[in-house]
Amino acid sequence: MGIFHKSEQVQRRPEIESMWASALRAAAEVTRRATSSESDVFRAVTEELRRLKLRGTLALLTPEGELEIQTRPISQSAESMLRRLTGLQIAGFRFDPQEVEIYREVLSTGEALFTTDQTDTIHQILPKGLRPLLSRIMNILGSEQPAIIAPLILADRPLGTISFTANWLSSADIPMVTALADHISIALGHVRTQKKMEDSLERERLRNQVAEALASALELPVVLERVISLAAEVTGADAGAIGLLDPGEETVRFPYIMGLPEELSLRPYHRGQGVIWQLIEERKTILRHEYSEHPGAIPTWVDTGVHAFLGVPLIVGDDVIGGLGLFILDTKRQFNEEAVEIAQAIASMSAIAIKNAQLYTDATQRAEESQALIRTARSISALLDHETVLQMIAEQAKALLEADGSRIHLIDPEKGVLRCLVALDPEANEIMAIELEVGEGITGYVAEHGVPVLQNDPREDPRGLYVLGPLGHEPESLALAPLKVRQRTMGVMTVRRLGFNRPFTPTDLDLLTAFASQAAVALENADLYSQIAAQAQRLEIEVADRTRELALSEAHYRALVETSLAGIVQINTEGKFTYVNQAFAELLEISAEELIGKPVTGYEGFVPEIHHMLLNRFYDRMHHKRPAREVHDIELVTTSGRRIPAIVASSLIVDEVGEPQGVTGLIFDISERKSLEAALRAERDRLDALLTNIGDAVMVTDPNGVIEYVNQSWERLNGYSAEEALGETPRLIRSGHHSEDFYAEMWETITNGRTWRGEVVNARKDKTQYDAALTITPVLDQSGKVINFVGVQHDISALKELDRIKSQFVSDVSHELRTPLTNIRLYLDLLGRSTEDPARVTRYLMTLSRESERLANLIDDLLSLSRLDADAIPFKPTAMDINELLAGLVEDRRTLASNRGLTLSLEADPSIPEIRGDERLITQVLTNLLTNAMNYTQDGGQIILRTGKKSRAEGEWVVAEVVDTGLGIPPEEITMIFRRFFRGHASQVTAAAGTGLGLAICKEIIDRHNGRITVESNGVPGHGSRFIVWLPFPKDV
């Protein structure tokens, strides 16, 4: 057979060589042909290979490093079948060559490889979800043939791969395939080089055209129009717009729009509105093939028919000044990557031209505004008549800002309201009839805060006022500036433009603010001129009135000081008493005359140890080193030697220029207060000791339920510190267990002055819940009004849990005992009725024996659990070898396992140390686990006993594992597997005998050894389960 294939191959080799020669000539022809794109190369290669009856697949590397198939190597009918089976298209299909062994090696080594069968390669290329269909796919592709895969390399850089498939291919054909791949690589290189040159020339031509068009204009409207027109022309856009940031950088306006309704340019777009803000904030080009699907799409723009969108930020240096937007209205067209590059190039050059035009416009406008402001200021400064000045200011403001109306509001100093005194407006009478409170409306806001306001849509301003009639409906733009002199706001100047097509700019507001400053000075001058005469007359009257008031004030002051219960003294700069009232003299049991003129430090009424302190404080205050006003405690001594605690409030006396002239002191006797404080402190200490040491949790709240105090027992019970609880309400520990009606009834009881008692379920800080016996007692004042609530609660969770466990245990035991007893009674009855059939009697007796044994086992397990719970089982830990114990257990059970068709083995780690434990109890645990494994593992299964060491954060462990290949444990049963009387799904499937107490006993025993027992299983039959017994390392290891 080998000789026949060799002979056939030898006979066909010249024919094959001829075919490869034709293929190479065809590839050379493709290379020489002046193709204009890569698709032309793909088409030519496909046609030539098809003509030569060769099947090849060409794939190119994408920027992401994937291989994308460019040709269709199979017939249309086969491709249709493949698409119906998998949903995949061959042309355009991508895969990661690093995940496919042969492609990874071809690309990394740069050498072609031969494979006799592509089945493994196709399996690696397919998405994981389609790999089960591999055999059917191979039938369609017919890829169980030899193949050669060669890299496409140009200038040492891989471009992609080409593969050939034919039943006659061999490794001897690799040089021919490599040569063919080189021709195709060269052809692709020619196309890409030509394309780069054409793109570069086109971009350079475009830059020259844009630069020439923009350099010839400085006016902003002309520049904007040229930018949009050029960008739309070269990118194929149907419409375009340029959005520019306002100086405040909080709004964007579109001063020029082409191909879309002009109304779109009338409204400003605030920060966050529209795609323009994403352009500005992210500084990245945005391309959307469907504008309406962008989250920032504005409905009014969508309604105009905008379909595709290309946006480019306009950046000058580090600053973004706006964005260029291009739109396609035809739903059948899209922007391509070339259009994106062109738009970016135009935006880069246009941004500088737009910025220069803005600077030119701003400079021109500033010069014109400065001249107008100078002329206006001169005209109004020459006037002194108040009404004439107001009228002139309003007219000049209207003209200066090219407004449709202007008005001036002044604050009425008597009523404290804003009144409009001049209004150059068709509705002047209506406007002047409205009085505004300071702070009311936008005008009132400017008057209250003294800041200018620019509002191009007052209807959207929450500070605006709704006015009935025509004033409230006509759209307008407003600019308002405060009339301020020396930081005092005397009124508000407002200019108004009708409609939204001429909005005010921050520059307009700056101009109005500057003019308002000049106008305020003129108004101030006119007011001062009219007030001078009246002011002089008022001053004469006020001087006389003030003299009488001072005399009266002196009399009132002396009467107040002399009748005061507090001691009052005055000390001059030399530290001597200059005044002492009667109360202070009586406090010290001395006459006032004996104190006046004496130095403070030489007076024996102060405790000697504070003399130095008083002297330092006095001189520090005289030199401004201490606060001008200060309160502190002192102790006085009467002439009889009695000590009096007192509070002194000191206040510095200064003259008209702020120089110290002495000190005034108010002295209060606080002897009674000190005694009360001491008594209260002692009582509080006793109460605090009681509440701190009491076992119950105590909470005190105010009448509104706000927590004012919790004791340490409350903190321990609920997990919150006192700092976290104070200021909160008892809702802090609500568990959600009770209804709102429950708490409403509780609240009604205690707010009516009655004590509430009951049980509640609360939640700790860690979200765990507990049961508590709660008593809430209201604390009432003398009038019977509630002033506090005191809640005392005792944790009864343990009692509740014990009660629940008792009930559950009684229920479970009753059920487990009832089942075997019922069977025993039944078969005893059957045995009494039928004694003549020996076989039946034997069967009944065997059943009775099994049920009796089951009952005995249940009772033994119950007794074991009872002894474990009562700590009545002797616990005698000794050094024991866990490997030796398991070896004996395996040897004892090996014959039984073999009879059941099971393989039983031991994998012992000889390095584990001896542990300390009760060998009898540990043997009981491992025997139980092995018995369970044998009961729930089917014939032919395997059971492994394994020992080893494991490390965890809490320390080192010796572990013993029982691993089987049985039915496994469903995930939902894992958390219940150690519950008493629980028997899972496996026990129902196998009908294995048991009480459901074995694993519960195992857990109790391992807990007694300070260990733990865990289980792992995915619940899949055949995967089995793994029980792990964790026992702590001996302390000397």
XYZ file of C-alpha atoms in Angstrom, residues 342-615:
274
model
C -9.590 65.251 7.713
C -11.978 66.792 10.253
C -9.303 66.574 12.969
C -6.774 68.306 10.724
C -9.253 71.100 9.874
C -10.192 71.518 13.546
C -6.529 71.774 14.561
C -5.864 74.671 12.169
C -9.287 76.267 12.555
C -9.042 76.505 16.326
C -6.128 78.944 16.093
C -7.878 81.033 13.418
C -11.108 81.146 15.477
C -9.165 82.128 18.616
C -7.383 84.917 16.727
C -10.701 86.151 15.317
C -12.199 86.144 18.825
C -9.258 88.149 20.168
C -9.536 90.603 17.282
C -13.291 91.022 17.845
C -12.844 91.382 21.614
C -10.097 94.006 21.199
C -12.180 96.042 18.754
C -15.242 95.849 20.956
C -13.267 96.787 24.092
C -11.898 99.912 22.403
C -15.368 101.002 21.291
C -16.885 100.299 24.708
C -14.134 102.213 26.514
C -14.733 105.313 24.393
C -18.488 105.071 24.885
C -18.053 104.592 28.649
C -15.799 107.673 28.909
C -18.284 109.828 26.997
C -21.192 108.580 29.101
C -19.405 109.089 32.429
C -18.526 112.714 31.495
C -22.111 113.553 30.547
C -23.721 112.272 33.762
C -20.969 113.522 36.122
C -21.727 117.151 35.206
C -25.328 116.877 36.487
C -26.503 117.351 40.100
C -30.312 117.308 39.799
C -31.492 113.876 41.011
C -34.314 113.284 38.521
C -32.275 114.527 35.568
C -29.387 112.249 36.506
C -31.698 109.196 36.711
C -33.213 109.884 33.288
C -29.784 110.424 31.715
C -28.384 107.194 33.270
C -31.269 105.116 31.897
C -30.896 106.571 28.390
C -27.127 106.137 28.323
C -27.341 102.520 29.582
C -29.881 101.643 26.883
C -27.719 103.160 24.156
C -24.432 101.761 25.503
C -25.713 98.156 25.611
C -27.804 98.468 22.410
C -30.791 97.358 24.476
C -34.539 97.576 23.804
C -35.257 98.949 27.260
C -33.694 100.014 30.545
C -34.853 100.783 34.064
C -33.465 101.881 37.409
C -34.633 100.633 40.809
C -33.571 102.444 43.979
C -33.923 101.200 47.544
C -36.413 103.294 49.540
C -34.503 103.785 52.814
C -37.704 104.298 54.808
C -39.748 101.322 53.560
C -36.774 99.127 52.688
C -38.327 98.255 49.295
C -37.138 98.621 45.705
C -39.023 101.147 43.616
C -38.578 101.700 39.886
C -38.011 105.456 39.391
C -37.171 105.389 35.653
C -38.298 102.883 32.996
C -37.558 103.358 29.299
C -39.971 100.673 28.178
C -43.364 100.424 26.420
C -44.789 99.014 29.666
C -43.118 101.706 31.833
C -46.257 102.476 33.870
C -46.821 98.816 34.773
C -43.157 98.348 35.708
C -42.988 101.488 37.866
C -46.158 100.441 39.744
C -44.479 97.271 41.101
C -42.648 97.458 44.446
C -40.166 94.703 45.278
C -38.789 93.549 48.603
C -34.995 93.375 48.793
C -34.235 89.782 47.849
C -37.459 89.375 45.838
C -37.052 88.420 42.180
C -33.853 88.771 40.180
C -33.757 92.544 40.797
C -34.160 91.995 44.546
C -31.418 89.355 44.453
C -28.947 91.808 42.886
C -29.892 94.457 45.472
C -29.485 92.020 48.372
C -26.183 90.447 47.312
C -24.601 93.390 45.477
C -23.508 91.236 42.518
C -24.333 91.610 38.799
C -26.525 89.000 37.101
C -26.724 87.898 33.455
C -29.919 86.007 32.573
C -30.769 85.303 28.944
C -33.883 83.295 29.832
C -35.488 84.785 32.962
C -38.399 82.381 32.719
C -36.025 79.504 33.629
C -34.535 81.391 36.609
C -36.062 80.235 39.922
C -35.426 83.741 41.318
C -37.684 85.307 38.674
C -41.198 86.578 39.357
C -44.235 85.567 37.298
C -46.057 88.706 36.193
C -49.582 88.609 34.737
C -50.251 90.295 31.449
C -47.872 90.981 28.535
C -44.898 91.501 30.864
C -44.948 87.858 31.877
C -45.073 86.289 28.394
C -42.671 88.125 26.120
C -39.245 86.391 25.834
C -36.376 88.631 26.888
C -32.750 88.747 27.967
C -31.711 90.728 31.043
C -28.459 92.180 32.378
C -28.559 93.655 35.878
C -25.834 95.506 37.806
C -25.895 96.894 41.345
C -25.552 100.663 41.876
C -22.886 100.621 44.595
C -20.920 103.321 46.361
C -18.319 102.344 48.965
C -19.652 98.772 49.185
C -23.195 100.065 49.791
C -25.857 99.016 47.297
C -28.294 101.861 46.619
C -30.206 100.308 43.730
C -30.147 98.195 40.565
C -29.683 99.114 36.897
C -31.350 96.782 34.366
C -31.121 96.647 30.552
C -33.403 94.475 28.466
C -33.304 92.921 24.983
C -36.423 91.367 23.491
C -36.347 87.791 22.176
C -33.480 85.290 22.361
C -31.613 86.174 19.173
C -29.402 88.829 20.834
C -28.380 87.400 24.201
C -26.189 89.394 26.565
C -22.621 88.179 27.052
C -20.367 88.338 30.098
C -18.557 91.182 28.297
C -21.845 93.095 28.114
C -22.303 92.511 31.831
C -18.795 93.819 32.589
C -19.552 96.964 30.561
C -22.857 97.489 32.369
C -21.169 96.964 35.745
C -18.493 99.557 34.935
C -21.153 102.041 33.798
C -23.228 101.305 36.927
C -20.243 102.241 39.101
C -19.994 105.641 37.358
C -23.754 106.090 37.533
C -23.817 105.275 41.262
C -21.213 107.983 41.922
C -23.277 110.499 39.972
C -26.415 109.541 41.911
C -24.487 109.769 45.164
C -23.237 113.254 44.275
C -26.749 114.409 43.435
C -28.096 112.938 46.683
C -25.317 114.544 48.737
C -25.923 117.924 47.165
C -29.619 117.832 48.044
C -28.963 116.520 51.556
C -26.242 118.944 52.719
C -28.569 121.738 53.822
C -31.035 119.456 55.576
C -28.195 117.608 57.210
C -26.763 120.740 58.799
C -30.118 121.611 60.353
C -30.649 118.084 61.608
C -27.184 118.068 63.205
C -28.026 121.044 65.417
C -31.193 119.377 66.637
C -29.439 116.047 67.169
C -26.647 117.638 69.266
C -29.165 119.068 71.699
C -31.112 115.824 71.844
C -27.924 113.808 72.332
C -26.833 115.976 75.289
C -30.148 115.341 77.064
C -29.918 111.613 76.283
C -26.418 111.375 77.752
C -27.503 112.981 81.022
C -30.476 110.648 81.250
C -28.299 107.660 80.391
C -25.866 108.589 83.176
C -28.691 108.615 85.705
C -30.059 105.289 84.434
C -26.596 103.736 84.545
C -25.942 104.715 88.162
C -29.361 103.495 89.279
C -28.799 100.150 87.531
C -25.316 99.656 88.970
C -26.245 100.547 92.501
C -29.303 98.278 92.568
C -27.540 95.323 90.934
C -27.278 92.124 92.974
C -23.931 91.394 91.334
C -20.756 93.042 92.545
C -19.426 95.684 90.104
C -15.948 97.245 90.187
C -13.827 99.427 87.925
C -10.019 99.394 87.956
C -7.810 101.992 86.277
C -4.607 101.428 84.277
C -2.554 101.544 87.533
C -4.466 98.559 88.912
C -6.396 100.576 91.557
C -10.115 100.482 92.369
C -11.872 103.577 90.961
C -15.422 102.398 91.633
C -17.051 99.705 93.816
C -20.808 99.234 94.089
C -22.646 98.447 97.305
C -23.248 94.774 96.456
C -19.511 94.042 96.155
C -18.731 95.869 99.407
C -21.427 93.925 101.288
C -20.146 90.651 99.804
C -16.710 91.310 101.349
C -18.171 92.768 104.583
C -16.395 96.108 104.033
C -17.392 99.644 103.016
C -16.901 100.912 99.440
C -14.846 103.892 100.652
C -12.222 101.544 102.142
C -11.620 99.965 98.705
C -11.596 102.965 96.332
C -8.040 104.088 95.549
C -6.400 100.904 96.805
C -4.422 98.546 94.481
C -6.111 95.258 93.646
C -3.036 93.184 94.475
C -2.713 94.757 97.910
C -6.284 93.966 98.908
C -6.623 91.038 101.303
C -10.089 90.047 100.000
C -8.515 87.878 97.270
C -7.010 84.500 98.136
C -3.211 85.037 98.312
C -2.374 82.251 95.884
C -4.274 84.006 93.033
C -2.727 87.484 93.486
C 0.033 86.765 90.949
C -2.457 85.309 88.461
C -4.760 88.353 88.736
C -1.859 90.734 88.261
